[in-house]
Amino acid sequence: METKIQKVAIIGAGFTGKQIAAQTALYDFKVQIYDINSTTLKEAEKYIVGVLKRNKRKEAIQKVLYYSDLTQALENTDLVIEAVPENLELKKEVFSQIDNIAPTHAIIGTNSSSYPVSRIESAVKRKDKVLNLHFYPPIPTRPMVDIMRGSETSEETFEKGKIWITEIGCEPIIVKKECLGFVFNRIWHTARREALNMWDKGNADIETIDKAWKIFTGMKMGPFVLMDGIGLDTVYAVQMSYYNESGDPRDKPPDRLKEMVEKGDLGIKTGKGFYTWKKRK
Ligand code: NAD
């Protein structure tokens, strides 16, 4: 089947939204990106232009348009990816707004780290055109995307989504049967949960846990550096979403993590999380 996806809208230009936009633009798609925060939108533009220049794709710069108006951002789009914060009610509200404005043929995907799209689909009429499309930033070094159906997603929508993922240079990671956390994210959830619990109970220092992880896996970063990169607000919200689902006390994020989030120690983006960082501009 030939995909008809040509223009992609990204809703939410934060940490992941801007990366999805850059990856999509790198592979010649037109991109329209929207955020409620104009400063974030400007930062996203700087980031995306930087990525395209570094990849010697200056001609793609003009194919990315930045909007503070949702109606304009959704004009003539074939695929819309929601990348707003991990909050179910917010995601439903944004899905409903998109559904009311976007062309009727457009597919709506969510980049949620934990919510199956079946929990969001009640907000839209086009239930056959929704998907989970979950990215793994940094996208260029982790080029894979979980793809999962909602309860009424059509095969055509799923196929189009799968083809589009390959067209932006990523590997589709297919979830056959709905599950919380998709594929690799679910495995990462277990590692993250246990690392957090060991830190909370004082079983080992974060540096020790990170060191052991790096030696064993050969990866450059351990779980605490990874969490600082993801953003501790997102880590907390995702962990809460697992806990609300499972009721398993092991899934409950430590109170100490909540305190860090309330203090604004969110990781690399604020300069302090589990580690201290030079503040990301
Ligand atoms: P972020 O806070 O960096 O970005 C979210 C953006 O959404 C912000 O710029 C904010 O201004 C914007 N926003 C808020 N409300 C909006 C609205 N109503 N309309 C449009 N924009 C709005 O968060 P993030 O880390 O990019 O996470 C976004 C989503 O991606 C979450 O669902 C998260 O679980 C998921 N995700 C995150 C990661 C990660 O590593 N951080 C990885 C995969 C998936």
mmCIF file of C-alpha atoms and ligand atoms in Angstrom:
data_model
loop_
_atom_site.group_PDB
_atom_site.id
_atom_site.type_symbol
_atom_site.label_atom_id
_atom_site.label_comp_id
_atom_site.label_asym_id
_atom_site.label_seq_id
_atom_site.Cartn_x
_atom_site.Cartn_y
_atom_site.Cartn_z
ATOM 1 C CA MET A 1 0.000 0.000 0.000
ATOM 2 C CA GLU A 2 1.250 3.439 -0.829
ATOM 3 C CA THR A 3 1.147 5.859 2.058
ATOM 4 C CA LYS A 4 -0.565 9.135 1.357
ATOM 5 C CA ILE A 5 1.022 10.844 4.331
ATOM 6 C CA GLN A 6 2.716 13.985 3.113
ATOM 7 C CA LYS A 7 2.124 16.600 5.771
ATOM 8 C CA VAL A 8 2.545 15.910 9.471
ATOM 9 C CA ALA A 9 1.447 18.121 12.366
ATOM 10 C CA ILE A 10 3.142 17.839 15.751
ATOM 11 C CA ILE A 11 1.150 19.142 18.716
ATOM 12 C CA GLY A 12 3.516 20.041 21.560
ATOM 13 C CA ALA A 13 6.999 21.293 20.664
ATOM 14 C CA GLY A 14 8.773 20.204 23.858
ATOM 15 C CA PHE A 15 11.511 17.650 24.405
ATOM 16 C CA THR A 16 10.028 14.931 22.203
ATOM 17 C CA GLY A 17 7.768 16.970 19.906
ATOM 18 C CA LYS A 18 10.688 18.929 18.444
ATOM 19 C CA GLN A 19 12.683 15.725 17.910
ATOM 20 C CA ILE A 20 9.799 14.030 16.093
ATOM 21 C CA ALA A 21 9.438 17.160 13.954
ATOM 22 C CA ALA A 22 13.169 17.215 13.104
ATOM 23 C CA GLN A 23 13.236 13.505 12.210
ATOM 24 C CA THR A 24 10.135 13.905 10.024
ATOM 25 C CA ALA A 25 11.579 16.955 8.233
ATOM 26 C CA LEU A 26 14.892 15.148 7.659
ATOM 27 C CA TYR A 27 12.981 12.634 5.551
ATOM 28 C CA ASP A 28 11.320 15.239 3.335
ATOM 29 C CA PHE A 29 7.875 15.478 4.882
ATOM 30 C CA LYS A 30 6.203 18.827 5.400
ATOM 31 C CA VAL A 31 5.868 19.555 9.096
ATOM 32 C CA GLN A 32 3.604 21.942 10.998
ATOM 33 C CA ILE A 33 4.404 22.264 14.678
ATOM 34 C CA TYR A 34 2.214 23.854 17.357
ATOM 35 C CA ASP A 35 2.689 24.719 21.013
ATOM 36 C CA ILE A 36 0.775 26.868 23.495
ATOM 37 C CA ASN A 37 4.097 28.278 24.694
ATOM 38 C CA SER A 38 5.737 30.687 22.230
ATOM 39 C CA THR A 39 9.153 30.448 23.932
ATOM 40 C CA THR A 40 9.107 26.653 23.542
ATOM 41 C CA LEU A 41 8.152 27.072 19.908
ATOM 42 C CA LYS A 42 11.155 29.377 19.327
ATOM 43 C CA GLU A 43 13.474 26.912 21.067
ATOM 44 C CA ALA A 44 12.042 24.112 18.925
ATOM 45 C CA GLU A 45 12.744 26.127 15.776
ATOM 46 C CA LYS A 46 16.355 26.684 16.842
ATOM 47 C CA TYR A 47 16.760 22.975 17.535
ATOM 48 C CA ILE A 48 15.116 21.786 14.285
ATOM 49 C CA VAL A 49 17.064 24.257 12.114
ATOM 50 C CA GLY A 50 20.267 23.091 13.860
ATOM 51 C CA VAL A 51 19.490 19.419 13.143
ATOM 52 C CA LEU A 52 18.693 20.115 9.475
ATOM 53 C CA LYS A 53 21.842 22.217 9.000
ATOM 54 C CA ARG A 54 24.070 19.618 10.669
ATOM 55 C CA ASN A 55 22.607 17.002 8.339
ATOM 56 C CA LYS A 56 23.211 19.282 5.325
ATOM 57 C CA ARG A 57 19.481 19.515 4.648
ATOM 58 C CA LYS A 58 19.125 23.298 4.514
ATOM 59 C CA GLU A 59 16.417 23.009 1.835
ATOM 60 C CA ALA A 60 14.187 21.182 4.353
ATOM 61 C CA ILE A 61 14.200 24.154 6.751
ATOM 62 C CA GLN A 62 11.411 25.915 4.861
ATOM 63 C CA LYS A 63 9.267 22.777 4.981
ATOM 64 C CA VAL A 64 8.833 23.183 8.742
ATOM 65 C CA LEU A 65 6.278 25.756 9.860
ATOM 66 C CA TYR A 66 5.718 26.918 13.443
ATOM 67 C CA TYR A 67 2.302 27.885 14.781
ATOM 68 C CA SER A 68 0.672 29.343 17.867
ATOM 69 C CA ASP A 69 -2.707 28.742 16.236
ATOM 70 C CA LEU A 70 -4.004 25.174 16.222
ATOM 71 C CA THR A 71 -6.340 25.599 13.244
ATOM 72 C CA GLN A 72 -3.471 26.797 11.033
ATOM 73 C CA ALA A 73 -1.179 24.049 12.317
ATOM 74 C CA LEU A 74 -3.675 21.347 11.344
ATOM 75 C CA GLU A 75 -4.426 22.661 7.869
ATOM 76 C CA ASN A 76 -4.160 19.955 5.169
ATOM 77 C CA THR A 77 -2.426 17.485 7.461
ATOM 78 C CA ASP A 78 -2.475 13.730 6.895
ATOM 79 C CA LEU A 79 -1.021 12.697 10.245
ATOM 80 C CA VAL A 80 -1.159 14.529 13.582
ATOM 81 C CA ILE A 81 1.064 13.488 16.478
ATOM 82 C CA GLU A 82 0.163 14.676 19.959
ATOM 83 C CA ALA A 83 3.201 15.202 22.218
ATOM 84 C CA VAL A 84 1.762 17.216 25.138
ATOM 85 C CA PRO A 85 2.540 16.343 28.799
ATOM 86 C CA GLU A 86 1.675 12.898 30.166
ATOM 87 C CA ASN A 87 -1.770 13.705 31.553
ATOM 88 C CA LEU A 88 -4.739 11.639 30.391
ATOM 89 C CA GLU A 89 -7.345 14.417 30.666
ATOM 90 C CA LEU A 90 -5.104 16.860 28.776
ATOM 91 C CA LYS A 91 -4.473 14.288 26.060
ATOM 92 C CA LYS A 92 -8.204 13.668 25.677
ATOM 93 C CA GLU A 93 -8.852 17.404 25.455
ATOM 94 C CA VAL A 94 -6.152 17.848 22.822
ATOM 95 C CA PHE A 95 -7.374 14.804 20.840
ATOM 96 C CA SER A 96 -10.880 16.274 20.838
ATOM 97 C CA GLN A 97 -9.595 19.648 19.585
ATOM 98 C CA ILE A 98 -7.603 17.934 16.839
ATOM 99 C CA ASP A 99 -10.595 15.782 15.845
ATOM 100 C CA ASN A 100 -12.783 18.869 15.465
ATOM 101 C CA ILE A 101 -10.308 20.708 13.231
ATOM 102 C CA ALA A 102 -8.053 18.289 11.314
ATOM 103 C CA PRO A 103 -9.053 16.977 7.860
ATOM 104 C CA THR A 104 -11.357 13.965 8.214
ATOM 105 C CA HIS A 105 -8.849 11.592 6.609
ATOM 106 C CA ALA A 106 -6.041 12.517 9.020
ATOM 107 C CA ILE A 107 -4.676 9.912 11.420
ATOM 108 C CA ILE A 108 -4.187 11.042 15.037
ATOM 109 C CA GLY A 109 -1.320 9.458 16.956
ATOM 110 C CA THR A 110 -0.222 9.896 20.545
ATOM 111 C CA ASN A 111 3.378 9.835 21.676
ATOM 112 C CA SER A 112 2.265 9.002 25.225
ATOM 113 C CA SER A 113 4.832 6.984 27.192
ATOM 114 C CA SER A 114 2.209 4.974 28.999
ATOM 115 C CA TYR A 115 -1.427 5.519 27.975
ATOM 116 C CA PRO A 116 -2.842 3.135 25.391
ATOM 117 C CA VAL A 117 -4.718 5.164 22.787
ATOM 118 C CA SER A 118 -7.815 3.126 23.702
ATOM 119 C CA ARG A 119 -7.969 5.304 26.868
ATOM 120 C CA ILE A 120 -7.958 8.457 24.768
ATOM 121 C CA GLU A 121 -10.114 7.428 21.784
ATOM 122 C CA SER A 122 -13.448 8.260 23.497
ATOM 123 C CA ALA A 123 -12.539 11.918 22.869
ATOM 124 C CA VAL A 124 -12.746 11.543 19.070
ATOM 125 C CA LYS A 125 -15.244 10.545 16.414
ATOM 126 C CA ARG A 126 -12.633 9.015 14.066
ATOM 127 C CA LYS A 127 -11.909 6.010 16.308
ATOM 128 C CA ASP A 128 -10.702 4.014 13.288
ATOM 129 C CA LYS A 129 -7.881 6.524 12.723
ATOM 130 C CA VAL A 130 -6.029 6.600 16.058
ATOM 131 C CA LEU A 131 -2.674 5.082 16.986
ATOM 132 C CA ASN A 132 -0.036 4.961 19.667
ATOM 133 C CA LEU A 133 3.183 6.128 18.016
ATOM 134 C CA HIS A 134 5.739 6.080 20.803
ATOM 135 C CA PHE A 135 9.235 7.425 20.087
ATOM 136 C CA TYR A 136 12.483 6.796 21.988
ATOM 137 C CA PRO A 137 14.509 10.030 22.160
ATOM 138 C CA PRO A 138 17.209 10.770 21.179
ATOM 139 C CA ILE A 139 15.538 9.555 17.974
ATOM 140 C CA PRO A 140 18.647 9.447 15.718
ATOM 141 C CA THR A 141 20.428 7.083 18.122
ATOM 142 C CA ARG A 142 17.290 5.085 19.002
ATOM 143 C CA PRO A 143 15.430 4.955 15.678
ATOM 144 C CA MET A 144 12.411 2.906 16.680
ATOM 145 C CA VAL A 145 8.740 3.659 17.266
ATOM 146 C CA ASP A 146 6.218 1.489 19.103
ATOM 147 C CA ILE A 147 2.997 1.264 17.125
ATOM 148 C CA MET A 148 -0.206 0.078 18.812
ATOM 149 C CA ARG A 149 -3.881 0.064 17.831
ATOM 150 C CA GLY A 150 -6.868 1.488 19.681
ATOM 151 C CA SER A 151 -9.948 -0.695 20.049
ATOM 152 C CA GLU A 152 -11.388 0.359 16.663
ATOM 153 C CA THR A 153 -8.259 1.255 14.674
ATOM 154 C CA SER A 154 -8.568 0.081 11.073
ATOM 155 C CA GLU A 155 -5.939 -2.068 9.385
ATOM 156 C CA GLU A 156 -5.476 0.705 6.826
ATOM 157 C CA THR A 157 -4.583 3.187 9.571
ATOM 158 C CA PHE A 158 -2.163 0.709 11.148
ATOM 159 C CA GLU A 159 -0.483 -0.061 7.816
ATOM 160 C CA LYS A 160 -0.158 3.630 6.960
ATOM 161 C CA GLY A 161 1.387 4.284 10.372
ATOM 162 C CA LYS A 162 3.848 1.412 9.940
ATOM 163 C CA ILE A 163 4.899 2.586 6.483
ATOM 164 C CA TRP A 164 5.337 6.172 7.676
ATOM 165 C CA ILE A 165 7.610 5.013 10.520
ATOM 166 C CA THR A 166 9.920 3.306 8.019
ATOM 167 C CA GLU A 167 9.752 6.356 5.749
ATOM 168 C CA ILE A 168 11.243 8.530 8.510
ATOM 169 C CA GLY A 169 14.148 6.106 8.961
ATOM 170 C CA CYS A 170 12.814 4.295 12.033
ATOM 171 C CA GLU A 171 11.934 0.699 12.837
ATOM 172 C CA PRO A 172 8.262 0.014 13.644
ATOM 173 C CA ILE A 173 8.011 -1.964 16.883
ATOM 174 C CA ILE A 174 4.670 -3.699 16.571
ATOM 175 C CA VAL A 175 2.488 -4.302 19.582
ATOM 176 C CA LYS A 176 0.230 -7.207 18.603
ATOM 177 C CA LYS A 177 -2.065 -7.068 21.613
ATOM 178 C CA GLU A 178 -2.624 -3.925 23.697
ATOM 179 C CA CYS A 179 -0.348 -3.651 26.688
ATOM 180 C CA LEU A 180 0.681 -0.898 29.066
ATOM 181 C CA GLY A 181 4.150 0.361 28.149
ATOM 182 C CA PHE A 182 4.187 -1.032 24.582
ATOM 183 C CA VAL A 183 7.320 -3.105 23.884
ATOM 184 C CA PHE A 184 10.692 -1.797 25.047
ATOM 185 C CA ASN A 185 9.199 0.878 27.300
ATOM 186 C CA ARG A 186 7.627 -1.863 29.383
ATOM 187 C CA ILE A 187 11.003 -3.523 29.852
ATOM 188 C CA TRP A 188 12.558 -0.143 30.683
ATOM 189 C CA HIS A 189 9.737 0.424 33.193
ATOM 190 C CA THR A 190 10.881 -2.567 35.252
ATOM 191 C CA ALA A 191 14.495 -1.411 35.277
ATOM 192 C CA ARG A 192 13.487 2.164 36.151
ATOM 193 C CA ARG A 193 11.118 1.043 38.899
ATOM 194 C CA GLU A 194 13.741 -1.151 40.543
ATOM 195 C CA ALA A 195 16.452 1.516 40.232
ATOM 196 C CA LEU A 196 14.130 4.072 41.881
ATOM 197 C CA ASN A 197 13.198 1.671 44.681
ATOM 198 C CA MET A 198 16.852 0.844 45.396
ATOM 199 C CA TRP A 199 17.699 4.567 45.512
ATOM 200 C CA ASP A 200 14.720 5.259 47.783
ATOM 201 C CA LYS A 201 15.553 2.451 50.202
ATOM 202 C CA GLY A 202 19.260 3.347 50.232
ATOM 203 C CA ASN A 203 20.346 -0.051 48.884
ATOM 204 C CA ALA A 204 22.927 1.529 46.587
ATOM 205 C CA ASP A 205 24.031 4.972 45.355
ATOM 206 C CA ILE A 206 22.793 6.257 42.004
ATOM 207 C CA GLU A 207 26.399 6.296 40.741
ATOM 208 C CA THR A 208 26.805 2.620 41.665
ATOM 209 C CA ILE A 209 23.552 1.592 39.976
ATOM 210 C CA ASP A 210 24.443 3.573 36.850
ATOM 211 C CA LYS A 211 27.955 2.066 36.788
ATOM 212 C CA ALA A 212 26.653 -1.505 37.082
ATOM 213 C CA TRP A 213 24.075 -0.904 34.341
ATOM 214 C CA LYS A 214 26.718 0.550 31.997
ATOM 215 C CA ILE A 215 29.167 -2.315 32.533
ATOM 216 C CA PHE A 216 26.481 -4.968 32.084
ATOM 217 C CA THR A 217 24.670 -3.494 29.083
ATOM 218 C CA GLY A 218 27.539 -1.684 27.386
ATOM 219 C CA MET A 219 25.350 1.422 27.230
ATOM 220 C CA LYS A 220 26.869 4.876 27.743
ATOM 221 C CA MET A 221 24.238 5.939 30.308
ATOM 222 C CA GLY A 222 22.755 4.373 33.406
ATOM 223 C CA PRO A 223 19.095 4.617 34.492
ATOM 224 C CA PHE A 224 19.527 7.773 36.598
ATOM 225 C CA VAL A 225 21.247 9.701 33.803
ATOM 226 C CA LEU A 226 18.531 8.448 31.444
ATOM 227 C CA MET A 227 15.799 9.642 33.824
ATOM 228 C CA ASP A 228 17.469 13.060 34.185
ATOM 229 C CA GLY A 229 17.424 13.275 30.378
ATOM 230 C CA ILE A 230 13.778 12.243 30.062
ATOM 231 C CA GLY A 231 12.690 14.789 32.677
ATOM 232 C CA LEU A 232 11.672 13.807 36.212
ATOM 233 C CA ASP A 233 8.177 15.317 35.773
ATOM 234 C CA THR A 234 7.614 12.908 32.880
ATOM 235 C CA VAL A 235 9.219 10.008 34.789
ATOM 236 C CA TYR A 236 6.928 10.680 37.779
ATOM 237 C CA ALA A 237 3.797 10.976 35.623
ATOM 238 C CA VAL A 238 4.593 7.766 33.746
ATOM 239 C CA GLN A 239 5.356 5.895 36.968
ATOM 240 C CA MET A 240 2.031 7.123 38.454
ATOM 241 C CA SER A 241 0.212 5.955 35.367
ATOM 242 C CA TYR A 242 1.643 2.432 35.830
ATOM 243 C CA TYR A 243 0.762 2.531 39.542
ATOM 244 C CA ASN A 244 -2.815 3.662 38.872
ATOM 245 C CA GLU A 245 -3.160 0.821 36.411
ATOM 246 C CA SER A 246 -1.549 -2.000 38.394
ATOM 247 C CA GLY A 247 -2.187 -0.962 42.012
ATOM 248 C CA ASP A 248 1.121 -2.758 42.680
ATOM 249 C CA PRO A 249 2.916 -0.891 45.535
ATOM 250 C CA ARG A 250 6.251 -1.588 43.784
ATOM 251 C CA ASP A 251 5.070 0.680 40.948
ATOM 252 C CA LYS A 252 4.368 3.641 43.271
ATOM 253 C CA PRO A 253 6.987 6.329 42.637
ATOM 254 C CA PRO A 254 8.973 7.220 45.776
ATOM 255 C CA ASP A 255 7.796 10.319 47.700
ATOM 256 C CA ARG A 256 11.350 11.635 47.336
ATOM 257 C CA LEU A 257 10.883 11.719 43.579
ATOM 258 C CA LYS A 258 7.629 13.663 43.973
ATOM 259 C CA GLU A 259 9.419 16.158 46.240
ATOM 260 C CA MET A 260 12.129 16.680 43.613
ATOM 261 C CA VAL A 261 9.467 17.349 40.950
ATOM 262 C CA GLU A 262 7.628 19.810 43.247
ATOM 263 C CA LYS A 263 10.929 21.625 43.910
ATOM 264 C CA GLY A 264 11.496 21.957 40.172
ATOM 265 C CA ASP A 265 14.494 19.588 40.085
ATOM 266 C CA LEU A 266 13.465 18.034 36.777
ATOM 267 C CA GLY A 267 16.798 16.799 35.453
ATOM 268 C CA ILE A 268 18.913 18.103 32.593
ATOM 269 C CA LYS A 269 16.287 20.640 31.468
ATOM 270 C CA THR A 270 16.423 22.536 34.794
ATOM 271 C CA GLY A 271 20.087 21.870 35.628
ATOM 272 C CA LYS A 272 19.381 19.576 38.584
ATOM 273 C CA GLY A 273 17.840 16.159 38.985
ATOM 274 C CA PHE A 274 19.565 13.084 40.362
ATOM 275 C CA TYR A 275 22.766 14.730 39.143
ATOM 276 C CA THR A 276 23.710 18.404 38.702
ATOM 277 C CA TRP A 277 23.908 19.576 35.072
ATOM 278 C CA LYS A 278 24.912 22.653 33.176
ATOM 279 C CA LYS A 279 21.474 24.149 32.454
ATOM 280 C CA ARG A 280 20.212 23.208 28.983
ATOM 281 C CA LYS A 281 19.595 26.296 26.908
HETATM 282 P P1 NAD B 1 7.626 18.487 27.469
HETATM 283 O O1 NAD B 1 7.087 19.032 28.723
HETATM 284 O O2 NAD B 1 9.058 18.689 27.129
HETATM 285 O O3 NAD B 1 6.756 19.023 26.219
HETATM 286 C C1 NAD B 1 5.369 19.120 26.245
HETATM 287 C C2 NAD B 1 4.975 20.360 25.452
HETATM 288 O O4 NAD B 1 3.564 20.400 25.305
HETATM 289 C C3 NAD B 1 5.378 21.674 26.125
HETATM 290 O O5 NAD B 1 6.175 22.424 25.229
HETATM 291 C C4 NAD B 1 4.057 22.381 26.420
HETATM 292 O O6 NAD B 1 4.103 23.779 26.275
HETATM 293 C C5 NAD B 1 3.161 21.757 25.364
HETATM 294 N N1 NAD B 1 1.738 21.801 25.682
HETATM 295 C C6 NAD B 1 1.107 21.717 26.870
HETATM 296 N N2 NAD B 1 -0.214 21.776 26.699
HETATM 297 C C7 NAD B 1 -0.443 21.894 25.361
HETATM 298 C C8 NAD B 1 -1.600 22.003 24.564
HETATM 299 N N3 NAD B 1 -2.812 22.004 25.110
HETATM 300 N N4 NAD B 1 -1.444 22.119 23.218
HETATM 301 C C9 NAD B 1 -0.206 22.136 22.669
HETATM 302 N N5 NAD B 1 0.924 22.054 23.373
HETATM 303 C C10 NAD B 1 0.815 21.919 24.714
HETATM 304 O O7 NAD B 1 7.263 16.921 27.519
HETATM 305 P P2 NAD B 1 7.900 15.688 26.705
HETATM 306 O O8 NAD B 1 8.969 15.064 27.508
HETATM 307 O O9 NAD B 1 8.161 16.110 25.293
HETATM 308 O O10 NAD B 1 6.664 14.680 26.748
HETATM 309 C C11 NAD B 1 5.565 14.830 25.877
HETATM 310 C C12 NAD B 1 4.899 13.485 25.681
HETATM 311 O O11 NAD B 1 5.860 12.593 25.091
HETATM 312 C C13 NAD B 1 4.442 12.825 26.981
HETATM 313 O O12 NAD B 1 3.273 12.117 26.744
HETATM 314 C C14 NAD B 1 5.587 11.875 27.296
HETATM 315 O O13 NAD B 1 5.180 10.780 28.078
HETATM 316 C C15 NAD B 1 5.978 11.433 25.909
HETATM 317 N N6 NAD B 1 7.334 10.903 25.774
HETATM 318 C C16 NAD B 1 8.365 11.496 26.440
HETATM 319 C C17 NAD B 1 9.644 10.956 26.311
HETATM 320 C C18 NAD B 1 10.817 11.577 27.005
HETATM 321 O O14 NAD B 1 11.914 11.006 26.964
HETATM 322 N N7 NAD B 1 10.664 12.731 27.635
HETATM 323 C C19 NAD B 1 9.845 9.818 25.510
HETATM 324 C C20 NAD B 1 8.765 9.274 24.805
HETATM 325 C C21 NAD B 1 7.505 9.809 24.954
#
